[in-house]
């Protein structure tokens, strides 16, 4: 059973550690029904923690964004003990079965959405819903208009033909170029394979945006926050789902 400081768990609801400490000192936080004023009190997933009378483990659904660092798996656990995005999140979320909305390769950085709403996750990654993902890539060599056209047309691979995608060149030099890539599907290594196919192997790939949700610039690698009510609302409208279940 994983242990965590009470102030860290409370801060995990999206407030600063300082504010969490104030709430705890002010007697607003209970553990298993009893007021707990020690911010360093150790809690496990077995404890029921409430702030101002509201359980922080029992919201209808939890939706978060995390800034995934490189070298970390987009998974909630790994049998071989490799670091996963779950290592950055409060364990209370896993009691609620939060999971990632699609995956980024281990070396890829950037936006990962995580939700306890499996149907929402499914629609956001299903090719049928054509949700656009925006990536920033640093590639080898000089990108040109032919690459843009190839992306627009749809690149053919042995195992699938990529749907038409957007390629916006931000800078292009003989040794290195920087671009934005817009795709609506998420085949294995898709963006890397598309850029490789037009002759420009990827040096670094970073996801900036999924649908209308942009990675919050204030989040350093490994940091996360809950989605705002308006971000959640937008995702439910986009996927034609009812927010209230
Ligand atoms: N495309 C890739 O090649 N890798 C990712 O992680 C995401 C998109």
Short mmCIF file of C-alpha atoms and ligand atoms in Angstrom, two decimals:
data_model
loop_
_atom_site.label_atom_id
_atom_site.label_comp_id
_atom_site.label_asym_id
_atom_site.label_seq_id
_atom_site.Cartn_x
_atom_site.Cartn_y
_atom_site.Cartn_z
CA UNK A 1 0.00 0.00 0.00
CA UNK A 2 1.50 3.37 -1.00
CA UNK A 3 1.73 6.05 1.69
CA UNK A 4 1.49 9.77 1.05
CA UNK A 5 1.57 12.93 3.14
CA UNK A 6 -1.86 14.41 3.71
CA UNK A 7 -0.87 17.86 2.38
CA UNK A 8 0.39 16.28 -0.84
CA UNK A 9 -2.85 14.37 -1.35
CA UNK A 10 -4.95 17.50 -0.74
CA UNK A 11 -2.70 19.51 -3.05
CA UNK A 12 -3.37 16.79 -5.62
CA UNK A 13 -6.86 18.21 -6.08
CA UNK A 14 -5.32 21.12 -7.97
CA UNK A 15 -4.38 23.62 -5.25
CA UNK A 16 -0.93 24.67 -4.04
CA UNK A 17 0.81 22.76 -1.25
CA UNK A 18 0.70 25.99 0.78
CA UNK A 19 -3.11 26.27 0.45
CA UNK A 20 -3.45 22.59 1.28
CA UNK A 21 -1.50 23.17 4.50
CA UNK A 22 -3.79 26.11 5.37
CA UNK A 23 -6.93 23.99 4.83
CA UNK A 24 -5.49 21.25 7.02
CA UNK A 25 -4.42 23.67 9.78
CA UNK A 26 -7.88 25.25 9.63
CA UNK A 27 -9.52 21.90 10.44
CA UNK A 28 -11.18 21.61 7.01
CA UNK A 29 -9.71 18.21 6.23
CA UNK A 30 -10.90 14.90 7.64
CA UNK A 31 -9.39 11.46 7.38
CA UNK A 32 -11.92 8.69 7.85
CA UNK A 33 -14.33 11.20 9.34
CA UNK A 34 -11.93 12.71 11.91
CA UNK A 35 -10.38 16.19 11.61
CA UNK A 36 -6.65 15.82 10.93
CA UNK A 37 -4.49 18.91 11.46
CA UNK A 38 -1.09 17.36 10.84
CA UNK A 39 -0.05 18.10 7.21
CA UNK A 40 2.53 15.32 7.38
CA UNK A 41 -0.04 12.72 8.47
CA UNK A 42 0.46 9.59 6.42
CA UNK A 43 -2.50 8.34 4.40
CA UNK A 44 -2.93 5.34 2.13
CA UNK A 45 -5.47 4.48 -0.55
CA UNK A 46 -7.54 2.81 2.18
CA UNK A 47 -8.25 6.17 3.86
CA UNK A 48 -11.26 8.32 3.04
CA UNK A 49 -10.12 11.94 2.84
CA UNK A 50 -12.55 14.89 2.65
CA UNK A 51 -11.98 18.61 2.22
CA UNK A 52 -14.76 20.88 3.47
CA UNK A 53 -17.02 17.86 3.76
CA UNK A 54 -16.47 16.77 0.15
CA UNK A 55 -14.69 13.52 -0.48
CA UNK A 56 -11.69 14.10 -2.71
CA UNK A 57 -11.74 10.49 -3.77
CA UNK A 58 -15.34 10.39 -4.97
CA UNK A 59 -15.92 12.95 -7.70
CA UNK A 60 -18.20 11.69 -10.49
CA UNK A 61 -15.18 11.59 -12.79
CA UNK A 62 -11.61 12.81 -12.64
CA UNK A 63 -10.01 14.37 -15.73
CA UNK A 64 -6.44 15.63 -15.66
CA UNK A 65 -3.62 16.71 -17.94
CA UNK A 66 -0.03 15.77 -17.22
CA UNK A 67 3.16 17.03 -18.84
CA UNK A 68 4.83 13.72 -19.62
CA UNK A 69 8.61 13.76 -19.38
CA UNK A 70 10.81 11.69 -21.70
CA UNK A 71 11.84 8.25 -20.43
CA UNK A 72 8.46 7.61 -18.80
CA UNK A 73 5.76 5.16 -19.97
CA UNK A 74 2.19 6.28 -20.66
CA UNK A 75 0.73 3.60 -18.43
CA UNK A 76 -0.61 3.24 -14.92
CA UNK A 77 1.76 0.40 -14.03
CA UNK A 78 4.59 -1.56 -15.56
CA UNK A 79 5.40 -5.18 -14.77
CA UNK A 80 9.13 -4.49 -15.26
CA UNK A 81 9.07 -1.60 -12.80
CA UNK A 82 9.76 1.15 -15.34
CA UNK A 83 8.69 4.68 -14.44
CA UNK A 84 5.15 5.54 -15.56
CA UNK A 85 3.03 8.70 -15.55
CA UNK A 86 1.23 7.18 -12.54
CA UNK A 87 4.34 7.84 -10.45
CA UNK A 88 3.55 11.56 -10.64
CA UNK A 89 -0.09 11.28 -9.50
CA UNK A 90 -1.83 10.78 -6.14
CA UNK A 91 -2.76 7.16 -5.59
CA UNK A 92 -6.38 8.17 -4.83
CA UNK A 93 -6.80 8.51 -8.60
CA UNK A 94 -5.90 4.88 -9.19
CA UNK A 95 -8.44 3.69 -6.69
CA UNK A 96 -10.84 5.39 -9.15
CA UNK A 97 -9.25 3.62 -12.13
CA UNK A 98 -7.97 6.65 -14.00
CA UNK A 99 -6.35 5.82 -17.34
CA UNK A 100 -4.56 7.61 -20.17
CA UNK A 101 -6.32 8.85 -23.31
CA UNK A 102 -4.05 7.19 -25.85
CA UNK A 103 -0.32 6.78 -25.44
CA UNK A 104 2.88 8.61 -26.18
CA UNK A 105 6.08 6.68 -26.89
CA UNK A 106 8.49 6.48 -23.98
CA UNK A 107 10.82 9.12 -25.43
CA UNK A 108 8.03 11.51 -26.48
CA UNK A 109 7.18 14.42 -24.19
CA UNK A 110 4.10 16.57 -23.71
CA UNK A 111 0.38 16.45 -23.17
CA UNK A 112 -1.28 13.31 -21.84
CA UNK A 113 -4.92 13.48 -20.82
CA UNK A 114 -6.10 11.02 -18.19
CA UNK A 115 -9.68 10.31 -17.20
CA UNK A 116 -11.81 7.90 -15.20
CA UNK A 117 -14.46 8.10 -17.95
CA UNK A 118 -13.66 5.18 -20.22
CA UNK A 119 -16.22 6.13 -22.86
CA UNK A 120 -14.84 9.65 -23.12
CA UNK A 121 -11.32 8.23 -23.49
CA UNK A 122 -12.53 5.82 -26.15
CA UNK A 123 -14.17 8.56 -28.24
CA UNK A 124 -11.16 10.86 -27.97
CA UNK A 125 -8.87 8.20 -29.45
CA UNK A 126 -11.28 6.53 -31.87
CA UNK A 127 -10.43 7.38 -35.53
CA UNK A 128 -14.18 7.72 -36.06
CA UNK A 129 -14.26 10.91 -33.98
CA UNK A 130 -11.29 12.41 -35.84
CA UNK A 131 -9.97 14.35 -32.86
CA UNK A 132 -6.96 16.42 -33.93
CA UNK A 133 -3.69 16.08 -32.05
CA UNK A 134 -0.93 18.67 -32.54
CA UNK A 135 2.73 17.71 -32.22
CA UNK A 136 5.89 19.81 -32.38
CA UNK A 137 8.74 17.89 -33.99
CA UNK A 138 12.42 18.56 -34.44
CA UNK A 139 13.61 16.56 -37.43
CA UNK A 140 16.79 15.89 -39.36
CA UNK A 141 17.29 17.78 -42.63
CA UNK A 142 15.42 20.50 -44.45
CA UNK A 143 11.62 20.14 -44.66
CA UNK A 144 10.03 21.56 -47.78
CA UNK A 145 6.68 22.01 -49.55
CA UNK A 146 6.88 18.49 -51.02
CA UNK A 147 6.69 17.11 -47.50
CA UNK A 148 3.68 19.33 -46.77
CA UNK A 149 1.98 17.98 -49.91
CA UNK A 150 2.77 14.35 -49.00
CA UNK A 151 1.17 14.84 -45.59
CA UNK A 152 -1.86 16.50 -47.17
CA UNK A 153 -2.29 13.64 -49.65
CA UNK A 154 -1.95 10.82 -47.10
CA UNK A 155 1.21 8.75 -46.80
CA UNK A 156 1.05 5.06 -47.73
CA UNK A 157 2.72 2.46 -45.53
CA UNK A 158 2.82 -1.33 -45.91
CA UNK A 159 0.30 -1.79 -43.10
CA UNK A 160 -1.92 1.30 -43.50
CA UNK A 161 -2.44 4.56 -45.37
CA UNK A 162 -2.29 7.57 -43.12
CA UNK A 163 -5.25 9.92 -43.39
CA UNK A 164 -4.44 13.38 -44.76
CA UNK A 165 -2.55 15.32 -42.09
CA UNK A 166 -1.26 18.84 -41.58
CA UNK A 167 2.42 19.81 -41.65
CA UNK A 168 3.43 23.36 -40.83
CA UNK A 169 7.10 24.21 -41.21
CA UNK A 170 8.31 26.57 -38.49
CA UNK A 171 11.99 26.60 -39.46
CA UNK A 172 13.98 24.71 -42.06
CA UNK A 173 17.76 24.41 -42.25
CA UNK A 174 20.05 21.89 -43.96
CA UNK A 175 20.79 20.04 -40.73
CA UNK A 176 17.55 20.46 -38.78
CA UNK A 177 13.92 21.64 -39.12
CA UNK A 178 11.13 22.33 -36.68
CA UNK A 179 7.48 21.72 -37.58
CA UNK A 180 3.96 21.25 -36.28
CA UNK A 181 2.10 18.09 -37.25
CA UNK A 182 -1.69 17.72 -37.07
CA UNK A 183 -3.09 14.18 -37.10
CA UNK A 184 -6.53 12.75 -36.42
CA UNK A 185 -5.49 9.15 -35.81
CA UNK A 186 -3.00 7.52 -33.50
CA UNK A 187 -1.33 4.51 -35.09
CA UNK A 188 1.81 3.15 -33.43
CA UNK A 189 4.73 5.59 -33.96
CA UNK A 190 2.55 7.39 -36.49
CA UNK A 191 4.12 10.85 -36.51
CA UNK A 192 7.65 9.47 -36.40
CA UNK A 193 6.85 7.10 -39.27
CA UNK A 194 5.26 9.85 -41.38
CA UNK A 195 8.22 12.17 -40.98
CA UNK A 196 10.66 9.31 -41.60
CA UNK A 197 8.68 8.42 -44.76
CA UNK A 198 9.29 11.90 -46.23
CA UNK A 199 12.99 11.58 -45.41
CA UNK A 200 13.20 13.41 -42.08
CA UNK A 201 13.81 11.21 -39.04
CA UNK A 202 12.51 12.68 -35.80
CA UNK A 203 15.02 13.89 -33.23
CA UNK A 204 12.43 15.00 -30.72
CA UNK A 205 8.65 14.83 -30.57
CA UNK A 206 6.37 16.73 -28.19
CA UNK A 207 2.55 16.70 -28.06
CA UNK A 208 1.10 20.17 -27.49
CA UNK A 209 -2.61 19.76 -27.98
CA UNK A 210 -5.49 17.24 -28.10
CA UNK A 211 -8.71 18.64 -29.59
CA UNK A 212 -9.08 22.09 -27.93
CA UNK A 213 -7.04 21.15 -24.86
CA UNK A 214 -3.55 22.68 -24.88
CA UNK A 215 -0.77 21.62 -22.56
CA UNK A 216 -0.70 24.22 -19.78
CA UNK A 217 2.57 26.11 -20.19
CA UNK A 218 2.87 26.51 -16.43
CA UNK A 219 3.24 22.74 -15.99
CA UNK A 220 6.85 21.59 -15.82
CA UNK A 221 7.65 18.03 -16.90
CA UNK A 222 6.04 15.60 -14.45
CA UNK A 223 3.51 18.17 -13.22
CA UNK A 224 -0.24 17.83 -13.71
CA UNK A 225 -3.50 19.59 -13.01
CA UNK A 226 -7.19 18.79 -13.14
CA UNK A 227 -8.96 20.00 -16.27
CA UNK A 228 -11.07 23.11 -15.72
CA UNK A 229 -14.87 22.87 -15.86
CA UNK A 230 -14.85 24.59 -19.23
CA UNK A 231 -12.20 22.22 -20.67
CA UNK A 232 -14.23 19.23 -19.45
CA UNK A 233 -17.42 20.70 -20.90
CA UNK A 234 -15.72 21.23 -24.28
CA UNK A 235 -14.54 17.61 -24.42
CA UNK A 236 -18.01 16.27 -23.64
CA UNK A 237 -19.61 18.53 -26.26
CA UNK A 238 -17.00 17.46 -28.84
CA UNK A 239 -17.64 13.77 -28.21
CA UNK A 240 -21.42 14.27 -28.02
CA UNK A 241 -21.59 12.84 -24.54
CA UNK A 242 -23.58 13.83 -21.49
CA UNK A 243 -21.28 15.26 -18.81
CA UNK A 244 -23.58 14.07 -16.05
CA UNK A 245 -23.31 10.46 -17.14
N1 LIG B 1 3.43 9.63 -32.96
C1 LIG B 1 4.55 8.98 -32.61
O1 LIG B 1 5.35 8.63 -33.44
N2 LIG B 1 4.78 8.76 -31.31
C2 LIG B 1 3.94 9.17 -30.33
O2 LIG B 1 4.20 8.95 -29.15
C3 LIG B 1 2.77 9.85 -30.72
C4 LIG B 1 2.54 10.07 -32.05
#
